[in-house]
Amino acid sequence: MNFSLEGRTYVVMGVANKRSIAWGISQALHNAGARLVFTYANERFEKPVRDLAATLDRDDSLFYECDVTDDDAINQTFENIKNEVGVIHGLAHCIAFAKREELKGEFLNTSRDGFALAHDISAFSLAAIARAAKDLMTEGGSILTLTYLGGERVVENYNVMGVAKASLDATMRYLANDLGKYGVRVNAISAGPIRTVSAKGVGDFNAILKEIEERAPLRKPVNKEEVGDAAYFLMSDLSRGITGEIIHVDSGYNILG
Ligand code: N5H
């Protein structure tokens, strides 16, 4: 069995900075020998992504802007990737968005357009991307998305993003069912709280981490390297029997009542 990812190419969508879980995933896949293709939402993220990729000891990474709210942009991006590399072996979807003002207070106050926007970017985009990426996965593949416990149960302040994650989880399972016959697996990692750009502006993040330190079975928050290693497992042949699954990389926090 092949533990190495040498000779394989993986698309990573959603690196924002060095703290990003997407960057932890990129590093783990790179260390396993993979070639990486990065996509970013708009030009604001181009330089940070290129600068981070430049720290990797290989120079064949590729970079594409991809606005996931735009079907034409998605199709064009994967057309470009196809023309450049031909085949991809996996994709990490590390993309979510909700209006900052709807990530506090009561879910009850969620707006119609805020609900639609959160679902469009955080859940539907996985389906749109899977459809475009499937044609490049001619040797089978592994699609991975990032979810959070707030999609399974109520987590204070997560609000519309929790509802979008529930949709993402179901989207992941339906895609796993559709794509299994092509040898393409689709899974999610449910990471514990990590201080990323997503968590920026979350007032009581210290309190959230303290709760993990006191109550999670492993008594410590997880880091992006731990998520990266689980992603490597899901991208490798070691996980060849797993699809439609949510793997919690959260120090065991989700088992608590
Ligand atoms: C219960 C919590 C704390 C509440 C935090 C919710 C975080 C939700 C994630 C979304 C993706 C954050 C988000 O959309 C922020 C935007 O409104 C503003 N930020 C941006 O526009 C920046 C510049 C760009 C880069 O961000 C995006 N997304 O495009 C959950 C926490 C304990 C765990 C957590 C932080 C979960 C998570 O889903 O990230």
mmCIF file of C-alpha atoms and ligand atoms in Angstrom:
data_model
loop_
_atom_site.group_PDB
_atom_site.id
_atom_site.type_symbol
_atom_site.label_atom_id
_atom_site.label_comp_id
_atom_site.label_asym_id
_atom_site.label_seq_id
_atom_site.Cartn_x
_atom_site.Cartn_y
_atom_site.Cartn_z
ATOM 1 C CA MET A 1 0.000 0.000 0.000
ATOM 2 C CA ASN A 2 1.143 3.500 -0.811
ATOM 3 C CA PHE A 3 1.503 5.873 2.174
ATOM 4 C CA SER A 4 3.423 8.372 0.098
ATOM 5 C CA LEU A 5 1.634 11.025 -1.952
ATOM 6 C CA GLU A 6 4.544 11.351 -4.361
ATOM 7 C CA GLY A 7 3.408 11.725 -7.955
ATOM 8 C CA ARG A 8 0.000 12.930 -6.807
ATOM 9 C CA THR A 9 -1.584 16.372 -7.080
ATOM 10 C CA TYR A 10 -4.015 17.892 -4.570
ATOM 11 C CA VAL A 11 -6.046 21.085 -4.759
ATOM 12 C CA VAL A 12 -6.255 23.107 -1.539
ATOM 13 C CA MET A 13 -8.918 25.830 -1.468
ATOM 14 C CA GLY A 14 -9.036 28.401 1.315
ATOM 15 C CA VAL A 15 -5.549 29.175 2.622
ATOM 16 C CA ALA A 16 -5.790 32.686 4.112
ATOM 17 C CA ASN A 17 -2.624 32.868 6.230
ATOM 18 C CA LYS A 18 -0.109 30.729 8.119
ATOM 19 C CA ARG A 19 -2.646 29.936 10.839
ATOM 20 C CA SER A 20 -5.194 28.533 8.389
ATOM 21 C CA ILE A 21 -6.228 24.904 8.806
ATOM 22 C CA ALA A 22 -5.905 24.774 5.007
ATOM 23 C CA TRP A 23 -2.223 25.628 5.432
ATOM 24 C CA GLY A 24 -1.788 22.824 8.013
ATOM 25 C CA ILE A 25 -3.345 20.476 5.468
ATOM 26 C CA SER A 26 -1.070 21.831 2.705
ATOM 27 C CA GLN A 27 2.034 21.240 4.832
ATOM 28 C CA ALA A 28 1.031 17.676 5.703
ATOM 29 C CA LEU A 29 0.299 16.801 2.065
ATOM 30 C CA HIS A 30 3.529 18.477 0.941
ATOM 31 C CA ASN A 31 5.554 16.542 3.547
ATOM 32 C CA ALA A 32 4.038 13.335 2.167
ATOM 33 C CA GLY A 33 5.356 14.224 -1.293
ATOM 34 C CA ALA A 34 2.289 15.771 -2.921
ATOM 35 C CA ARG A 35 2.226 18.523 -5.516
ATOM 36 C CA LEU A 36 -0.174 21.303 -4.518
ATOM 37 C CA VAL A 37 -2.574 23.524 -6.417
ATOM 38 C CA PHE A 38 -3.840 26.482 -4.384
ATOM 39 C CA THR A 39 -6.999 28.458 -5.001
ATOM 40 C CA TYR A 40 -7.894 31.712 -3.263
ATOM 41 C CA ALA A 41 -11.089 33.790 -3.253
ATOM 42 C CA ASN A 42 -9.729 37.071 -4.617
ATOM 43 C CA GLU A 43 -6.504 38.969 -5.264
ATOM 44 C CA ARG A 44 -6.285 40.001 -1.614
ATOM 45 C CA PHE A 45 -5.182 36.466 -0.777
ATOM 46 C CA GLU A 46 -2.879 35.886 -3.742
ATOM 47 C CA LYS A 47 0.315 37.231 -2.199
ATOM 48 C CA PRO A 48 -0.138 35.568 1.219
ATOM 49 C CA VAL A 49 -0.781 32.206 -0.477
ATOM 50 C CA ARG A 50 2.164 32.568 -2.880
ATOM 51 C CA ASP A 51 4.462 33.663 -0.035
ATOM 52 C CA LEU A 52 3.476 30.650 2.074
ATOM 53 C CA ALA A 53 3.878 28.234 -0.832
ATOM 54 C CA ALA A 54 7.343 29.697 -1.466
ATOM 55 C CA THR A 55 8.390 28.305 1.940
ATOM 56 C CA LEU A 56 7.819 24.758 0.656
ATOM 57 C CA ASP A 57 10.877 23.041 -0.790
ATOM 58 C CA ARG A 58 9.468 22.569 -4.284
ATOM 59 C CA ASP A 59 8.551 25.081 -6.948
ATOM 60 C CA ASP A 60 5.851 23.348 -8.994
ATOM 61 C CA SER A 61 2.847 24.612 -7.004
ATOM 62 C CA LEU A 62 0.084 26.281 -8.988
ATOM 63 C CA PHE A 63 -2.150 29.221 -8.029
ATOM 64 C CA TYR A 64 -5.618 30.185 -9.217
ATOM 65 C CA GLU A 65 -8.190 32.729 -8.152
ATOM 66 C CA CYS A 66 -11.564 31.020 -7.669
ATOM 67 C CA ASP A 67 -14.681 32.814 -6.469
ATOM 68 C CA VAL A 68 -16.877 29.906 -5.370
ATOM 69 C CA THR A 69 -20.075 31.959 -5.664
ATOM 70 C CA ASP A 70 -19.563 32.000 -9.450
ATOM 71 C CA ASP A 71 -20.170 28.777 -11.437
ATOM 72 C CA ASP A 72 -18.272 30.080 -14.460
ATOM 73 C CA ALA A 73 -15.272 30.900 -12.260
ATOM 74 C CA ILE A 74 -15.348 27.389 -10.774
ATOM 75 C CA ASN A 75 -15.561 25.739 -14.189
ATOM 76 C CA GLN A 76 -12.809 27.953 -15.587
ATOM 77 C CA THR A 77 -10.533 27.222 -12.606
ATOM 78 C CA PHE A 78 -10.838 23.462 -13.003
ATOM 79 C CA GLU A 79 -10.459 23.759 -16.774
ATOM 80 C CA ASN A 80 -7.193 25.638 -16.158
ATOM 81 C CA ILE A 81 -6.044 23.048 -13.635
ATOM 82 C CA LYS A 82 -6.919 20.256 -16.070
ATOM 83 C CA ASN A 83 -4.894 21.906 -18.835
ATOM 84 C CA GLU A 84 -1.908 22.298 -16.521
ATOM 85 C CA VAL A 85 -1.808 19.011 -14.559
ATOM 86 C CA GLY A 86 -4.350 16.717 -16.262
ATOM 87 C CA VAL A 87 -5.227 14.568 -13.261
ATOM 88 C CA ILE A 88 -5.830 15.459 -9.605
ATOM 89 C CA HIS A 89 -6.014 12.963 -6.748
ATOM 90 C CA GLY A 90 -7.840 14.988 -4.151
ATOM 91 C CA LEU A 91 -9.193 18.314 -3.048
ATOM 92 C CA ALA A 92 -9.463 20.067 0.307
ATOM 93 C CA HIS A 93 -12.440 22.467 0.546
ATOM 94 C CA CYS A 94 -11.605 24.817 3.438
ATOM 95 C CA ILE A 95 -14.105 27.545 2.681
ATOM 96 C CA ALA A 96 -16.878 29.151 4.732
ATOM 97 C CA PHE A 97 -18.472 32.526 5.220
ATOM 98 C CA ALA A 98 -21.213 34.145 7.247
ATOM 99 C CA LYS A 99 -21.901 37.776 8.039
ATOM 100 C CA ARG A 100 -19.929 38.710 11.130
ATOM 101 C CA GLU A 101 -23.004 40.276 12.769
ATOM 102 C CA GLU A 102 -24.906 36.985 12.459
ATOM 103 C CA LEU A 103 -22.235 35.039 14.398
ATOM 104 C CA LYS A 104 -23.351 36.440 17.725
ATOM 105 C CA GLY A 105 -26.558 36.876 19.651
ATOM 106 C CA GLU A 106 -29.588 34.823 18.639
ATOM 107 C CA PHE A 107 -29.975 32.650 15.526
ATOM 108 C CA LEU A 108 -33.549 33.944 15.541
ATOM 109 C CA ASN A 109 -32.309 37.213 14.036
ATOM 110 C CA THR A 110 -30.689 35.611 10.970
ATOM 111 C CA SER A 111 -31.594 37.504 7.773
ATOM 112 C CA ARG A 112 -32.846 35.867 4.575
ATOM 113 C CA ASP A 113 -29.826 37.023 2.580
ATOM 114 C CA GLY A 114 -27.388 36.161 5.394
ATOM 115 C CA PHE A 115 -28.824 32.646 5.539
ATOM 116 C CA ALA A 116 -28.561 32.261 1.757
ATOM 117 C CA LEU A 117 -25.025 33.670 1.632
ATOM 118 C CA ALA A 118 -23.739 31.385 4.417
ATOM 119 C CA HIS A 119 -25.259 28.339 2.723
ATOM 120 C CA ASP A 120 -24.067 29.323 -0.751
ATOM 121 C CA ILE A 121 -20.420 29.800 0.209
ATOM 122 C CA SER A 122 -20.156 27.242 3.019
ATOM 123 C CA ALA A 123 -22.261 24.321 1.719
ATOM 124 C CA PHE A 124 -23.374 24.593 -1.919
ATOM 125 C CA SER A 125 -19.825 25.413 -3.008
ATOM 126 C CA LEU A 126 -18.763 21.861 -2.075
ATOM 127 C CA ALA A 127 -21.290 20.422 -4.548
ATOM 128 C CA ALA A 128 -20.342 22.870 -7.301
ATOM 129 C CA ILE A 129 -16.642 22.186 -6.801
ATOM 130 C CA ALA A 130 -17.073 18.405 -6.593
ATOM 131 C CA ARG A 131 -18.921 18.473 -9.927
ATOM 132 C CA ALA A 132 -16.102 20.405 -11.601
ATOM 133 C CA ALA A 133 -13.277 18.444 -9.900
ATOM 134 C CA LYS A 134 -14.725 14.999 -10.626
ATOM 135 C CA ASP A 135 -13.644 15.155 -14.279
ATOM 136 C CA LEU A 136 -10.014 15.561 -13.183
ATOM 137 C CA MET A 137 -10.154 12.588 -10.778
ATOM 138 C CA THR A 138 -9.752 9.919 -13.419
ATOM 139 C CA GLU A 139 -7.559 7.803 -11.123
ATOM 140 C CA GLY A 140 -10.029 8.012 -8.217
ATOM 141 C CA GLY A 141 -9.797 10.697 -5.586
ATOM 142 C CA SER A 142 -10.512 12.024 -2.145
ATOM 143 C CA ILE A 143 -12.505 15.171 -1.452
ATOM 144 C CA LEU A 144 -12.283 16.647 2.012
ATOM 145 C CA THR A 145 -14.229 19.457 3.650
ATOM 146 C CA LEU A 146 -14.008 21.122 7.050
ATOM 147 C CA THR A 147 -16.996 21.108 9.343
ATOM 148 C CA TYR A 148 -17.657 21.948 12.983
ATOM 149 C CA LEU A 149 -19.604 20.523 15.905
ATOM 150 C CA GLY A 150 -22.026 23.463 15.671
ATOM 151 C CA GLY A 151 -23.618 21.684 12.702
ATOM 152 C CA GLU A 152 -24.531 18.685 14.895
ATOM 153 C CA ARG A 153 -25.692 20.512 18.009
ATOM 154 C CA VAL A 154 -26.280 24.031 19.210
ATOM 155 C CA VAL A 155 -23.050 25.904 19.957
ATOM 156 C CA GLU A 156 -23.598 29.413 21.244
ATOM 157 C CA ASN A 157 -22.951 32.191 18.703
ATOM 158 C CA TYR A 158 -22.274 29.781 15.814
ATOM 159 C CA ASN A 159 -25.857 30.380 14.654
ATOM 160 C CA VAL A 160 -26.362 30.456 10.870
ATOM 161 C CA MET A 161 -22.947 28.880 10.350
ATOM 162 C CA GLY A 162 -24.127 25.854 12.364
ATOM 163 C CA VAL A 163 -27.140 25.478 10.083
ATOM 164 C CA ALA A 164 -24.840 25.840 7.056
ATOM 165 C CA LYS A 165 -22.473 23.181 8.484
ATOM 166 C CA ALA A 166 -25.436 20.797 8.920
ATOM 167 C CA SER A 167 -26.150 21.383 5.230
ATOM 168 C CA LEU A 168 -22.473 20.892 4.398
ATOM 169 C CA ASP A 169 -22.423 17.579 6.288
ATOM 170 C CA ALA A 170 -25.458 16.314 4.354
ATOM 171 C CA THR A 171 -24.019 17.654 1.089
ATOM 172 C CA MET A 172 -20.840 15.686 1.823
ATOM 173 C CA ARG A 173 -22.842 12.463 2.360
ATOM 174 C CA TYR A 174 -24.953 12.837 -0.812
ATOM 175 C CA LEU A 175 -21.814 13.571 -2.828
ATOM 176 C CA ALA A 176 -20.104 10.514 -1.309
ATOM 177 C CA ASN A 177 -23.025 8.420 -2.527
ATOM 178 C CA ASP A 178 -22.927 9.897 -6.043
ATOM 179 C CA LEU A 179 -19.159 9.819 -6.507
ATOM 180 C CA GLY A 180 -18.324 6.453 -4.939
ATOM 181 C CA LYS A 181 -18.908 4.660 -8.240
ATOM 182 C CA TYR A 182 -16.098 6.717 -9.768
ATOM 183 C CA GLY A 183 -13.677 5.789 -6.980
ATOM 184 C CA VAL A 184 -14.013 9.245 -5.474
ATOM 185 C CA ARG A 185 -14.436 9.422 -1.696
ATOM 186 C CA VAL A 186 -15.916 12.439 0.110
ATOM 187 C CA ASN A 187 -15.363 13.060 3.825
ATOM 188 C CA ALA A 188 -15.248 15.819 6.406
ATOM 189 C CA ILE A 189 -12.986 16.670 9.306
ATOM 190 C CA SER A 190 -14.699 18.286 12.261
ATOM 191 C CA ALA A 191 -11.875 20.248 13.860
ATOM 192 C CA GLY A 192 -11.963 21.555 17.418
ATOM 193 C CA PRO A 193 -11.618 25.331 17.841
ATOM 194 C CA ILE A 194 -8.338 26.728 16.446
ATOM 195 C CA ARG A 195 -7.428 30.425 16.420
ATOM 196 C CA THR A 196 -7.681 31.105 12.675
ATOM 197 C CA VAL A 197 -8.900 34.099 10.692
ATOM 198 C CA SER A 198 -12.408 32.590 11.053
ATOM 199 C CA ALA A 199 -12.146 32.851 14.817
ATOM 200 C CA LYS A 200 -10.972 36.473 14.630
ATOM 201 C CA GLY A 201 -13.239 38.809 16.473
ATOM 202 C CA VAL A 202 -14.795 35.997 18.511
ATOM 203 C CA GLY A 203 -14.892 37.720 21.891
ATOM 204 C CA ASP A 204 -14.775 34.725 24.196
ATOM 205 C CA PHE A 205 -12.403 32.477 22.247
ATOM 206 C CA ASN A 206 -10.152 32.162 25.324
ATOM 207 C CA ALA A 207 -13.126 30.853 27.293
ATOM 208 C CA ILE A 208 -13.865 28.343 24.527
ATOM 209 C CA LEU A 209 -10.247 27.082 24.623
ATOM 210 C CA LYS A 210 -10.304 26.951 28.447
ATOM 211 C CA GLU A 211 -13.383 24.717 28.292
ATOM 212 C CA ILE A 212 -11.476 22.355 25.946
ATOM 213 C CA GLU A 213 -8.479 22.311 28.327
ATOM 214 C CA GLU A 214 -10.708 21.474 31.266
ATOM 215 C CA ARG A 215 -13.211 19.056 29.726
ATOM 216 C CA ALA A 216 -12.030 17.495 26.430
ATOM 217 C CA PRO A 217 -10.787 13.926 26.946
ATOM 218 C CA LEU A 218 -7.280 14.884 25.749
ATOM 219 C CA ARG A 219 -7.360 18.099 27.861
ATOM 220 C CA LYS A 220 -5.863 20.321 25.130
ATOM 221 C CA PRO A 221 -7.057 22.179 22.055
ATOM 222 C CA VAL A 222 -6.071 20.719 18.691
ATOM 223 C CA ASN A 223 -3.744 22.450 16.241
ATOM 224 C CA LYS A 224 -3.605 22.672 12.463
ATOM 225 C CA GLU A 225 -0.850 20.046 12.320
ATOM 226 C CA GLU A 226 -3.161 17.463 13.922
ATOM 227 C CA VAL A 227 -5.883 18.330 11.430
ATOM 228 C CA GLY A 228 -3.275 18.170 8.636
ATOM 229 C CA ASP A 229 -2.265 14.651 9.624
ATOM 230 C CA ALA A 230 -5.900 13.481 9.587
ATOM 231 C CA ALA A 231 -6.261 15.115 6.166
ATOM 232 C CA TYR A 232 -3.164 13.235 4.958
ATOM 233 C CA PHE A 233 -4.800 9.992 6.145
ATOM 234 C CA LEU A 234 -8.028 10.860 4.285
ATOM 235 C CA MET A 235 -6.087 11.765 1.125
ATOM 236 C CA SER A 236 -3.992 8.579 1.262
ATOM 237 C CA ASP A 237 -4.834 4.977 0.459
ATOM 238 C CA LEU A 238 -4.889 4.207 4.192
ATOM 239 C CA SER A 239 -8.461 5.527 4.243
ATOM 240 C CA ARG A 240 -9.550 3.736 1.059
ATOM 241 C CA GLY A 241 -12.546 2.116 2.801
ATOM 242 C CA ILE A 242 -13.878 5.390 4.235
ATOM 243 C CA THR A 243 -16.397 7.704 2.569
ATOM 244 C CA GLY A 244 -19.319 9.842 3.733
ATOM 245 C CA GLU A 245 -17.680 10.109 7.149
ATOM 246 C CA ILE A 246 -17.076 12.927 9.617
ATOM 247 C CA ILE A 247 -13.823 12.442 11.516
ATOM 248 C CA HIS A 248 -13.675 14.562 14.662
ATOM 249 C CA VAL A 249 -10.195 15.946 15.274
ATOM 250 C CA ASP A 250 -11.184 17.694 18.480
ATOM 251 C CA SER A 251 -9.400 16.042 21.426
ATOM 252 C CA GLY A 252 -12.574 13.977 21.860
ATOM 253 C CA TYR A 253 -14.726 16.955 22.887
ATOM 254 C CA ASN A 254 -17.691 15.827 20.778
ATOM 255 C CA ILE A 255 -18.304 12.703 22.887
ATOM 256 C CA LEU A 256 -19.226 14.762 25.926
ATOM 257 C CA GLY A 257 -22.846 15.343 26.834
HETATM 258 C C1 N5H B 1 -18.915 29.232 18.208
HETATM 259 C C2 N5H B 1 -17.884 29.716 17.588
HETATM 260 C C3 N5H B 1 -17.547 31.184 17.694
HETATM 261 C C4 N5H B 1 -18.308 32.020 16.662
HETATM 262 C C5 N5H B 1 -17.518 32.070 15.400
HETATM 263 C C6 N5H B 1 -17.972 31.652 14.246
HETATM 264 C C7 N5H B 1 -17.115 31.494 13.078
HETATM 265 C C8 N5H B 1 -17.651 31.128 11.936
HETATM 266 C C9 N5H B 1 -16.824 30.853 10.726
HETATM 267 C C10 N5H B 1 -17.034 31.830 9.579
HETATM 268 C C11 N5H B 1 -16.407 31.238 8.340
HETATM 269 C C12 N5H B 1 -16.362 33.151 9.924
HETATM 270 C C13 N5H B 1 -16.657 34.280 8.971
HETATM 271 O O1 N5H B 1 -17.318 34.109 7.974
HETATM 272 C C14 N5H B 1 -16.062 35.613 9.336
HETATM 273 C C15 N5H B 1 -16.495 36.718 8.382
HETATM 274 O O2 N5H B 1 -17.761 37.215 8.737
HETATM 275 C C16 N5H B 1 -15.517 37.894 8.469
HETATM 276 N N1 N5H B 1 -14.164 37.518 8.089
HETATM 277 C C17 N5H B 1 -13.695 37.681 6.835
HETATM 278 O O3 N5H B 1 -14.338 38.159 5.919
HETATM 279 C C18 N5H B 1 -12.282 37.219 6.621
HETATM 280 C C19 N5H B 1 -11.478 38.415 6.187
HETATM 281 C C20 N5H B 1 -12.288 36.104 5.594
HETATM 282 C C21 N5H B 1 -10.902 35.619 5.312
HETATM 283 O O4 N5H B 1 -13.005 35.039 6.187
HETATM 284 C C22 N5H B 1 -13.806 34.268 5.414
HETATM 285 N N2 N5H B 1 -14.446 33.290 6.032
HETATM 286 O O5 N5H B 1 -13.927 34.469 4.231
HETATM 287 C C23 N5H B 1 -17.066 28.840 16.687
HETATM 288 C C24 N5H B 1 -15.625 28.686 17.123
HETATM 289 C C25 N5H B 1 -15.523 28.113 18.527
HETATM 290 C C26 N5H B 1 -14.923 27.697 16.152
HETATM 291 C C27 N5H B 1 -14.776 28.234 14.740
HETATM 292 C C28 N5H B 1 -13.958 29.490 14.582
HETATM 293 C C29 N5H B 1 -15.392 27.571 13.733
HETATM 294 C C30 N5H B 1 -15.321 27.894 12.294
HETATM 295 O O6 N5H B 1 -16.208 27.454 11.551
HETATM 296 O O7 N5H B 1 -14.375 28.558 11.857
#
